[in-house]
């Protein structure tokens, strides 16, 4: 077990911005949940399927969304933000080759391969490669596109897919996924929407973002049945038209907010959220001792006094989401008793353990499992968020810690949380964004 460091230790990387979180404050009030990042990204890619304009509402202001907008524009599309809406115009799509830098910096932009192929009969998209949390292969996407009649080659790190024949139209087919990949299900649903004939995707992902994509595609004129089950049927149509569509609330942001209430032993209302999207998380929150109070206006108030440990394992939906594993571990680090957390989706997603140990958490790992002995108090320290959700986990830990915690890794955090510190400060937290030149002295922290 690594001993806790104090916030007087030098920052891990003095060239970068960080959040300075002053811990130990009780929170109260309401946190508003933005639109779902993972939905919005794939819904944006779906605009490649139509020449008509698509208006997406409830799109969060995130750097990942900007990255996907850059990708669409690099292909000839136009994206305009109007408040929380995006106007997407796919009439000018005239390129089929996605730039390496954009796919490399935003993995989800690989999912453009499906709609590009369906609309243009051709796509060249660099392999996204692995990322901090694991190797993240895309062979299920490739296998499925081949089943729809595409000829696919992978050379020099680029996936080239083309539809043979004069019609350049994919053909419906039966696809059985080896694992229920969210991205592959989405890629293939988009590809099949314009294919000739019927496609059946078996062992499909059940995630709410898959259903959200199906709902948008149906609003554009697609014929899709079974989204949200393991068997999705798509009857291809000749063309898809424009639509006006609102993205679902972000279940991972909502879960993070509920955990902010739990870890500070406070009471917070979180809205809007769809409880069915969070069933495994809500059940675990109740098991650790939180009290949940649902209201008729799409909100949920979580109150926490005592929190006790438990065991959890990440699983595909409707199981416990891997994206809330790190944030939930921050809570368990402060719970009474012992807990066991097993990460079963991504092979390298326990890197936050070492950072929580820096804050005095008592955790040891074996393989993909973390064994946690709750401590009465975490202590503030400089910590590094090693991926998007690990960064959020560090902010949560900082809220509960004694003293101040400097959270580095904001380039990850800003990809998935819109104005996290602003939202948390509005309910009583004290978090200051510091650039290397900012002197975050006591006056800034008192804000
Ligand atoms: C999506 C989410 C991500 C979330 C993940 C799992 C987006 C933009 N991202 O990622 O936040 O953590 O779902 O809920 O929506 N796999 C293969 N072969 C493949 C594809 C996937 O083996 O061809 C494996 C992966 O290595 C992983 C598992 O399947 O172990 C789940 O991955 P997948 O569902 O594809 O995740 P993403 O769609 O990339």
Coordinates of C-alpha atoms and ligand atoms in Angstrom, one line a residue:
X1 CA 0.0 0.0 0.0
X2 CA 1.5 3.4 -1.0
X3 CA 1.5 6.0 1.7
X4 CA -0.6 9.1 1.0
X5 CA 1.3 12.2 -0.2
X6 CA 0.3 15.7 0.8
X7 CA -0.8 18.5 -1.6
X8 CA 2.6 20.2 -0.9
X9 CA 4.2 17.6 -3.1
X10 CA 5.2 19.0 -6.5
X11 CA 2.6 18.6 -9.3
X12 CA 3.1 15.6 -11.6
X13 CA 3.4 17.8 -14.6
X14 CA 3.8 21.5 -13.9
X15 CA 3.2 22.5 -17.6
X16 CA -0.5 21.5 -17.6
X17 CA -3.8 22.8 -16.2
X18 CA -5.4 21.1 -13.3
X19 CA -8.4 21.3 -11.1
X20 CA -7.8 22.2 -7.4
X21 CA -10.5 20.6 -5.4
X22 CA -10.9 21.6 -1.8
X23 CA -12.4 18.6 -0.1
X24 CA -14.7 18.1 2.9
X25 CA -17.6 20.3 1.9
X26 CA -21.2 19.1 2.0
X27 CA -23.2 19.5 -1.2
X28 CA -26.8 20.4 -1.7
X29 CA -29.1 21.4 -4.5
X30 CA -29.6 20.1 -8.0
X31 CA -27.2 19.0 -10.8
X32 CA -28.4 19.1 -14.4
X33 CA -27.4 16.3 -16.7
X34 CA -26.3 17.1 -20.2
X35 CA -27.0 15.1 -23.4
X36 CA -25.2 11.8 -23.7
X37 CA -21.7 12.1 -25.2
X38 CA -21.6 8.6 -26.5
X39 CA -25.0 8.9 -28.2
X40 CA -24.3 12.4 -29.6
X41 CA -21.0 11.2 -31.2
X42 CA -22.7 8.3 -33.1
X43 CA -25.8 10.4 -33.9
X44 CA -23.5 12.9 -35.5
X45 CA -21.9 10.2 -37.6
X46 CA -25.4 9.1 -38.7
X47 CA -25.8 12.5 -40.5
X48 CA -23.4 11.1 -43.1
X49 CA -26.3 8.9 -44.3
X50 CA -28.5 11.7 -45.5
X51 CA -28.3 14.6 -47.9
X52 CA -30.9 16.4 -45.8
X53 CA -30.2 18.6 -42.8
X54 CA -30.4 17.0 -39.3
X55 CA -30.9 18.9 -36.2
X56 CA -29.7 17.3 -33.0
X57 CA -30.8 18.9 -29.7
X58 CA -29.3 18.4 -26.2
X59 CA -25.8 18.0 -27.5
X60 CA -23.2 18.5 -24.8
X61 CA -20.4 21.1 -25.2
X62 CA -17.4 18.8 -25.2
X63 CA -14.1 18.6 -26.9
X64 CA -15.0 15.1 -28.3
X65 CA -18.1 16.6 -29.9
X66 CA -15.8 19.3 -31.5
X67 CA -13.6 16.5 -32.7
X68 CA -16.5 14.7 -34.4
X69 CA -17.6 18.0 -36.0
X70 CA -14.1 18.4 -37.4
X71 CA -14.3 14.8 -38.8
X72 CA -17.6 15.5 -40.5
X73 CA -16.3 18.8 -41.9
X74 CA -13.2 17.1 -43.2
X75 CA -15.5 14.8 -45.3
X76 CA -17.4 17.8 -46.7
X77 CA -20.2 18.1 -44.2
X78 CA -21.2 21.3 -42.3
X79 CA -21.8 21.5 -38.6
X80 CA -23.1 24.6 -36.8
X81 CA -23.8 24.9 -33.1
X82 CA -26.9 26.9 -32.0
X83 CA -27.1 26.8 -28.2
X84 CA -27.4 23.2 -27.2
X85 CA -28.3 22.1 -30.8
X86 CA -26.2 21.1 -33.7
X87 CA -27.3 21.6 -37.3
X88 CA -25.7 19.0 -39.4
X89 CA -25.7 19.3 -43.2
X90 CA -24.5 16.2 -45.1
X91 CA -25.4 17.5 -48.6
X92 CA -21.8 18.3 -49.4
X93 CA -20.2 15.0 -48.3
X94 CA -17.7 14.4 -51.1
X95 CA -14.7 12.7 -49.5
X96 CA -14.4 9.1 -48.3
X97 CA -11.0 9.3 -46.6
X98 CA -10.9 10.1 -42.9
X99 CA -7.8 11.9 -41.7
X100 CA -5.5 10.0 -39.4
X101 CA -5.1 12.8 -36.8
X102 CA -8.8 13.0 -36.3
X103 CA -9.4 9.2 -35.9
X104 CA -6.3 9.0 -33.7
X105 CA -7.5 11.8 -31.3
X106 CA -11.2 10.6 -31.3
X107 CA -11.6 6.8 -31.4
X108 CA -15.4 7.0 -32.0
X109 CA -14.8 8.8 -35.3
X110 CA -13.8 5.3 -36.7
X111 CA -17.6 4.6 -36.5
X112 CA -18.0 6.9 -39.6
X113 CA -16.8 3.9 -41.7
X114 CA -20.3 2.4 -41.7
X115 CA -22.4 5.4 -42.9
X116 CA -19.6 6.5 -45.3
X117 CA -19.6 3.1 -47.0
X118 CA -23.4 3.0 -47.1
X119 CA -23.7 6.4 -48.7
X120 CA -20.6 6.6 -50.9
X121 CA -19.8 2.9 -51.5
X122 CA -16.3 3.5 -50.4
X123 CA -14.5 4.4 -47.2
X124 CA -10.8 4.7 -46.1
X125 CA -10.5 5.1 -42.3
X126 CA -7.3 4.7 -40.3
X127 CA -7.3 2.1 -37.6
X128 CA -7.9 3.9 -34.3
X129 CA -5.3 1.9 -32.4
X130 CA -5.4 1.1 -28.7
X131 CA -5.9 3.6 -25.9
X132 CA -5.0 3.9 -22.3
X133 CA -7.7 1.5 -21.1
X134 CA -7.0 -1.3 -23.6
X135 CA -6.2 -2.5 -27.1
X136 CA -9.7 -1.9 -28.4
X137 CA -9.8 -3.9 -31.6
X138 CA -12.3 -3.2 -34.4
X139 CA -12.5 -6.6 -36.0
X140 CA -16.2 -7.0 -35.3
X141 CA -16.9 -3.8 -37.3
X142 CA -14.8 -5.2 -40.2
X143 CA -16.3 -8.7 -40.1
X144 CA -19.8 -7.2 -40.1
X145 CA -19.1 -4.9 -43.1
X146 CA -17.8 -7.9 -45.0
X147 CA -21.0 -9.8 -44.2
X148 CA -22.9 -6.9 -45.9
X149 CA -20.9 -7.4 -49.0
X150 CA -18.0 -4.9 -48.6
X151 CA -14.5 -5.8 -49.7
X152 CA -12.2 -4.8 -46.9
X153 CA -8.5 -4.6 -46.7
X154 CA -6.2 -3.4 -44.0
X155 CA -2.9 -2.0 -45.1
X156 CA -0.4 0.4 -43.6
X157 CA -2.8 1.0 -40.7
X158 CA -5.7 2.0 -42.9
X159 CA -9.0 0.1 -43.3
X160 CA -10.2 0.4 -46.9
X161 CA -13.7 -0.8 -47.6
X162 CA -15.5 -0.7 -50.9
X163 CA -18.8 -2.1 -52.2
X164 CA -18.2 -4.0 -55.5
X165 CA -20.6 -3.8 -58.4
X166 CA -22.3 -0.9 -60.3
X167 CA -24.9 -0.1 -57.7
X168 CA -22.3 0.4 -55.0
X169 CA -24.9 -0.6 -52.5
X170 CA -24.3 -2.9 -49.5
X171 CA -26.5 -6.0 -49.3
X172 CA -28.4 -7.1 -46.2
X173 CA -27.0 -10.1 -44.4
X174 CA -26.9 -12.0 -41.1
X175 CA -24.2 -10.9 -38.7
X176 CA -23.5 -12.7 -35.4
X177 CA -21.2 -10.6 -33.3
X178 CA -18.6 -12.5 -31.2
X179 CA -19.0 -9.9 -28.5
X180 CA -21.8 -7.4 -28.0
X181 CA -19.7 -4.4 -29.1
X182 CA -21.5 -1.1 -28.8
X183 CA -19.4 0.5 -31.6
X184 CA -19.8 -2.5 -33.9
X185 CA -23.5 -2.7 -33.4
X186 CA -23.8 1.1 -34.2
X187 CA -21.5 0.9 -37.2
X188 CA -23.4 -2.0 -38.7
X189 CA -26.8 -0.5 -38.0
X190 CA -25.9 2.6 -39.9
X191 CA -24.4 0.6 -42.7
X192 CA -27.4 -1.7 -43.0
X193 CA -29.9 1.2 -43.0
X194 CA -29.2 2.0 -46.7
X195 CA -28.4 -1.6 -47.7
X196 CA -30.4 -3.6 -50.3
X197 CA -32.5 -6.0 -48.3
X198 CA -32.8 -7.1 -44.7
X199 CA -30.0 -7.4 -42.1
X200 CA -30.1 -9.3 -38.9
X201 CA -27.5 -8.4 -36.2
X202 CA -27.3 -11.1 -33.5
X203 CA -25.6 -10.8 -30.1
X204 CA -26.1 -7.0 -30.6
X205 CA -25.2 -4.6 -27.8
X206 CA -28.2 -3.6 -25.6
X207 CA -26.9 -0.2 -24.5
X208 CA -29.3 2.8 -24.4
X209 CA -27.0 4.6 -26.9
X210 CA -27.8 1.9 -29.5
X211 CA -31.5 2.5 -29.0
X212 CA -31.0 6.2 -29.3
X213 CA -29.2 5.7 -32.6
X214 CA -32.0 3.4 -33.8
X215 CA -34.6 6.0 -32.8
X216 CA -32.8 8.7 -34.8
X217 CA -32.4 6.5 -37.8
X218 CA -36.2 5.6 -37.6
X219 CA -36.9 9.4 -37.4
X220 CA -34.8 9.7 -40.7
X221 CA -37.0 7.0 -42.4
X222 CA -35.0 3.8 -41.5
X223 CA -36.8 0.6 -40.8
X224 CA -35.3 -1.0 -37.6
X225 CA -36.8 -3.4 -35.1
X226 CA -35.4 -4.9 -32.0
X227 CA -32.9 -2.2 -30.9
X228 CA -32.3 -2.7 -27.2
X229 CA -32.5 -6.5 -27.6
X230 CA -29.8 -8.9 -28.8
X231 CA -31.4 -9.3 -32.2
X232 CA -31.8 -6.2 -34.4
X233 CA -33.4 -6.3 -37.8
X234 CA -32.8 -3.6 -40.3
X235 CA -34.8 -3.5 -43.6
X236 CA -32.7 -1.3 -45.9
X237 CA -34.3 1.8 -47.5
X238 CA -33.2 3.7 -50.6
X239 CA -32.7 7.0 -48.9
X240 CA -32.9 8.6 -45.5
X241 CA -34.3 12.1 -44.9
X242 CA -33.6 14.9 -42.4
X243 CA -34.8 14.9 -38.8
X244 CA -35.0 16.9 -35.6
X245 CA -34.0 14.8 -32.7
X246 CA -33.1 15.2 -29.0
X247 CA -30.2 13.2 -27.5
X248 CA -30.9 11.1 -24.4
X249 CA -29.5 12.3 -21.0
X250 CA -26.0 11.1 -20.3
X251 CA -26.3 8.1 -17.9
X252 CA -22.6 8.2 -17.1
X253 CA -22.6 11.9 -16.1
X254 CA -25.8 11.3 -14.1
X255 CA -24.1 8.4 -12.3
X256 CA -21.0 10.6 -11.6
X257 CA -23.3 13.2 -10.1
X258 CA -25.1 10.7 -7.9
X259 CA -21.7 9.5 -6.7
X260 CA -20.7 13.1 -5.9
X261 CA -23.7 13.1 -3.5
X262 CA -22.7 9.7 -2.1
X263 CA -19.0 10.4 -1.6
X264 CA -19.7 13.7 0.2
X265 CA -22.5 12.1 2.3
X266 CA -24.8 14.8 1.0
X267 CA -28.2 15.0 -0.6
X268 CA -28.5 16.1 -4.2
X269 CA -31.2 16.0 -6.9
X270 CA -29.9 14.9 -10.3
X271 CA -32.0 15.5 -13.4
X272 CA -32.9 14.7 -16.0
X273 CA -32.1 11.0 -15.9
X274 CA -33.7 7.8 -17.1
X275 CA -33.6 5.3 -14.2
X276 CA -33.8 2.2 -16.6
X277 CA -30.5 3.4 -18.1
X278 CA -28.8 3.3 -14.7
X279 CA -30.5 0.2 -13.1
X280 CA -27.3 -1.6 -12.1
X281 CA -25.8 1.6 -10.7
X282 CA -28.9 2.6 -8.8
X283 CA -29.1 -0.9 -7.3
X284 CA -25.5 -0.8 -6.1
X285 CA -26.0 2.7 -4.7
X286 CA -28.9 1.4 -2.6
X287 CA -26.9 -1.6 -1.6
X288 CA -24.1 0.6 -0.2
X289 CA -26.7 2.5 1.9
X290 CA -27.8 5.5 -0.2
X291 CA -31.4 6.5 -0.1
X292 CA -33.0 7.2 -3.6
X293 CA -36.0 9.3 -4.0
X294 CA -37.6 9.4 -7.5
X295 CA -39.8 12.3 -8.5
X296 CA -42.3 12.8 -11.2
X297 CA -40.3 15.4 -13.1
X298 CA -37.5 13.0 -14.3
X299 CA -35.3 13.6 -11.3
X300 CA -33.7 11.5 -8.6
X301 CA -32.6 12.7 -5.2
X302 CA -29.8 10.7 -3.6
X303 CA -29.1 11.1 0.2
X304 CA -26.2 9.4 1.9
X305 CA -25.1 9.2 5.5
X306 CA -23.4 5.9 6.1
X307 CA -21.9 4.0 3.1
X308 CA -20.8 0.4 3.3
X309 CA -18.6 -1.7 0.9
X310 CA -19.8 -4.2 -1.7
X311 CA -18.6 -6.3 -4.6
X312 CA -19.2 -5.3 -8.2
X313 CA -18.2 -6.5 -11.7
X314 CA -18.4 -4.5 -14.8
X315 CA -20.6 -5.9 -17.6
X316 CA -22.3 -5.0 -20.8
X317 CA -25.6 -3.2 -20.4
X318 CA -27.8 -3.8 -18.4
X319 CA -24.9 -4.8 -16.1
X320 CA -22.7 -2.3 -14.2
X321 CA -21.0 0.0 -16.8
X322 CA -17.3 0.0 -17.1
X323 CA -17.4 3.8 -17.5
X324 CA -18.6 4.2 -13.9
X325 CA -16.2 1.7 -12.4
X326 CA -13.5 4.2 -11.5
X327 CA -15.9 6.8 -10.1
X328 CA -17.6 4.1 -8.0
X329 CA -14.3 2.9 -6.7
X330 CA -13.6 6.4 -5.3
X331 CA -16.8 6.0 -3.3
X332 CA -15.9 2.5 -2.1
X333 CA -12.5 3.8 -1.0
X334 CA -14.4 5.8 1.6
X335 CA -16.9 3.1 2.5
X336 CA -17.1 1.1 5.8
X337 CA -15.7 -2.4 5.3
X338 CA -14.3 -4.1 2.3
X339 CA -15.2 -4.2 -1.4
X340 CA -14.1 -6.0 -4.5
X341 CA -14.3 -4.5 -7.9
X342 CA -13.7 -6.5 -11.1
X343 CA -13.2 -4.9 -14.5
X344 CA -14.3 -7.4 -17.1
X345 CA -14.6 -5.1 -20.2
X346 CA -11.3 -3.4 -20.7
X347 CA -7.9 -5.0 -19.9
X348 CA -6.2 -2.0 -18.5
X349 CA -8.8 0.0 -16.6
X350 CA -7.5 -0.1 -13.1
X351 CA -4.9 2.6 -13.5
X352 CA -6.8 5.0 -11.1
X353 CA -6.0 2.6 -8.2
X354 CA -2.4 3.9 -8.0
X355 CA -3.8 7.5 -7.9
X356 CA -6.3 6.7 -5.2
X357 CA -3.5 5.1 -3.2
X358 CA -1.7 8.5 -3.4
X359 CA -4.8 9.9 -1.6
X360 CA -4.5 7.3 1.2
X361 CA -7.0 4.7 -0.2
X362 CA -6.3 1.2 0.9
X363 CA -6.5 -0.9 -2.3
X364 CA -4.6 -3.8 -3.7
X365 CA -5.1 -5.3 -7.1
X366 CA -4.8 -8.8 -8.5
X367 CA -5.3 -9.2 -12.2
X368 CA -8.4 -7.3 -13.1
X369 CA -9.7 -7.1 -9.6
X370 CA -9.3 -4.5 -6.9
X371 CA -9.7 -5.3 -3.2
X372 CA -10.6 -2.2 -1.3
X373 CA -10.6 -1.6 2.5
X374 CA -12.5 1.6 3.1
X375 CA -10.7 4.4 5.0
X376 CA -12.3 7.0 7.2
X377 CA -10.7 9.9 5.3
X378 CA -8.8 10.3 2.0
X379 CA -6.2 13.0 2.0
X380 CA -5.7 15.5 -0.7
X381 CA -2.8 15.0 -3.1
X382 CA -1.7 15.8 -6.6
X383 CA -3.1 13.1 -8.8
X384 CA -3.3 12.2 -12.5
X385 CA -6.5 11.2 -14.3
X386 CA -5.3 8.5 -16.6
X387 CA -8.4 8.5 -18.8
X388 CA -11.7 10.3 -19.0
X389 CA -13.6 8.4 -16.2
X390 CA -10.5 8.0 -14.1
X391 CA -10.2 11.8 -14.1
X392 CA -13.8 12.1 -12.9
X393 CA -13.0 9.5 -10.2
X394 CA -10.1 11.8 -9.0
X395 CA -12.5 14.8 -8.8
X396 CA -14.9 12.8 -6.7
X397 CA -12.2 11.5 -4.4
X398 CA -11.0 15.1 -4.1
X399 CA -14.5 16.2 -3.0
X400 CA -14.3 13.8 0.0
X401 CA -10.6 14.3 0.9
X402 CA -9.1 16.3 3.6
X403 CA -7.3 19.3 2.2
X404 CA -6.9 20.0 -1.5
X405 CA -6.4 17.7 -4.4
X406 CA -4.9 18.8 -7.7
X407 CA -6.4 16.7 -10.5
X408 CA -4.3 16.6 -13.7
X409 CA -5.5 15.0 -16.9
X410 CA -8.1 17.7 -17.8
X411 CA -7.5 16.9 -21.5
X412 CA -9.4 13.7 -20.7
X413 CA -12.0 15.2 -18.4
X414 CA -13.0 17.9 -20.8
X415 CA -13.8 15.2 -23.4
X416 CA -16.7 13.9 -21.5
X417 CA -17.9 16.3 -18.8
X418 CA -19.4 19.7 -19.8
X419 CA -18.3 22.3 -17.2
X420 CA -17.9 19.7 -14.4
X421 CA -16.4 22.2 -11.9
X422 CA -19.0 24.9 -12.7
X423 CA -21.8 22.4 -12.1
X424 CA -20.3 21.0 -8.8
X425 CA -19.4 24.5 -7.5
X426 CA -23.1 25.5 -8.0
X427 CA -24.1 22.9 -5.4
X428 CA -21.4 23.8 -2.9
X429 CA -18.1 22.3 -4.1
X430 CA -14.9 24.4 -4.2
X431 CA -13.1 23.6 -7.4
X432 CA -10.8 26.0 -9.2
X433 CA -9.3 25.4 -12.7
X434 CA -5.7 26.4 -12.6
X435 CA -3.5 26.9 -15.6
X436 CA 0.3 26.7 -15.0
X437 CA 0.4 30.5 -14.8
X438 CA -2.6 30.7 -12.3
X439 CA -1.7 31.3 -8.7
X440 CA -4.4 29.3 -7.0
X441 CA -4.0 30.8 -3.6
X442 CA -6.4 30.7 -0.6
X443 CA -8.5 33.5 -2.0
X444 CA -9.3 31.5 -5.1
X445 CA -10.1 28.4 -3.1
X446 CA -12.5 30.3 -0.9
X447 CA -14.7 31.1 -3.9
Ligands
LIG1 C1 -18.3 2.3 -26.1 C2 -18.2 3.6 -25.4 C3 -17.3 3.5 -24.2 C4 -17.7 2.3 -23.3 C5 -17.8 1.0 -24.1 C6 -18.3 -0.2 -23.3 C7 -18.6 5.1 -27.2 C8 -18.1 6.2 -28.0 N1 -17.8 4.6 -26.3 O1 -17.0 2.0 -26.6 O2 -17.4 4.7 -23.4 O3 -16.7 2.2 -22.3 O4 -18.7 1.2 -25.2 O5 -19.5 0.1 -22.7 O6 -19.8 4.8 -27.3 N2 -14.3 -5.6 -28.7 C9 -13.7 -6.6 -29.5 N3 -13.7 -6.5 -30.8 C10 -14.3 -5.5 -31.5 C11 -14.9 -4.5 -30.7 C12 -14.9 -4.5 -29.4 O7 -13.1 -7.5 -28.9 O8 -14.3 -5.5 -32.7 C13 -14.3 -5.7 -27.3 C14 -13.5 -4.5 -26.7 O9 -12.1 -4.8 -26.6 C15 -14.1 -4.4 -25.3 C16 -15.5 -4.8 -25.5 O10 -15.6 -5.5 -26.8 O11 -13.5 -5.4 -24.5 C17 -16.5 -3.6 -25.5 O12 -16.1 -2.7 -26.5 P1 -17.1 -1.9 -27.3 O13 -18.5 -2.2 -26.8 O14 -16.9 -2.0 -28.8 O15 -16.8 -0.4 -26.8 P2 -16.8 0.9 -27.7 O16 -17.9 0.9 -28.7 O17 -15.4 1.1 -28.3

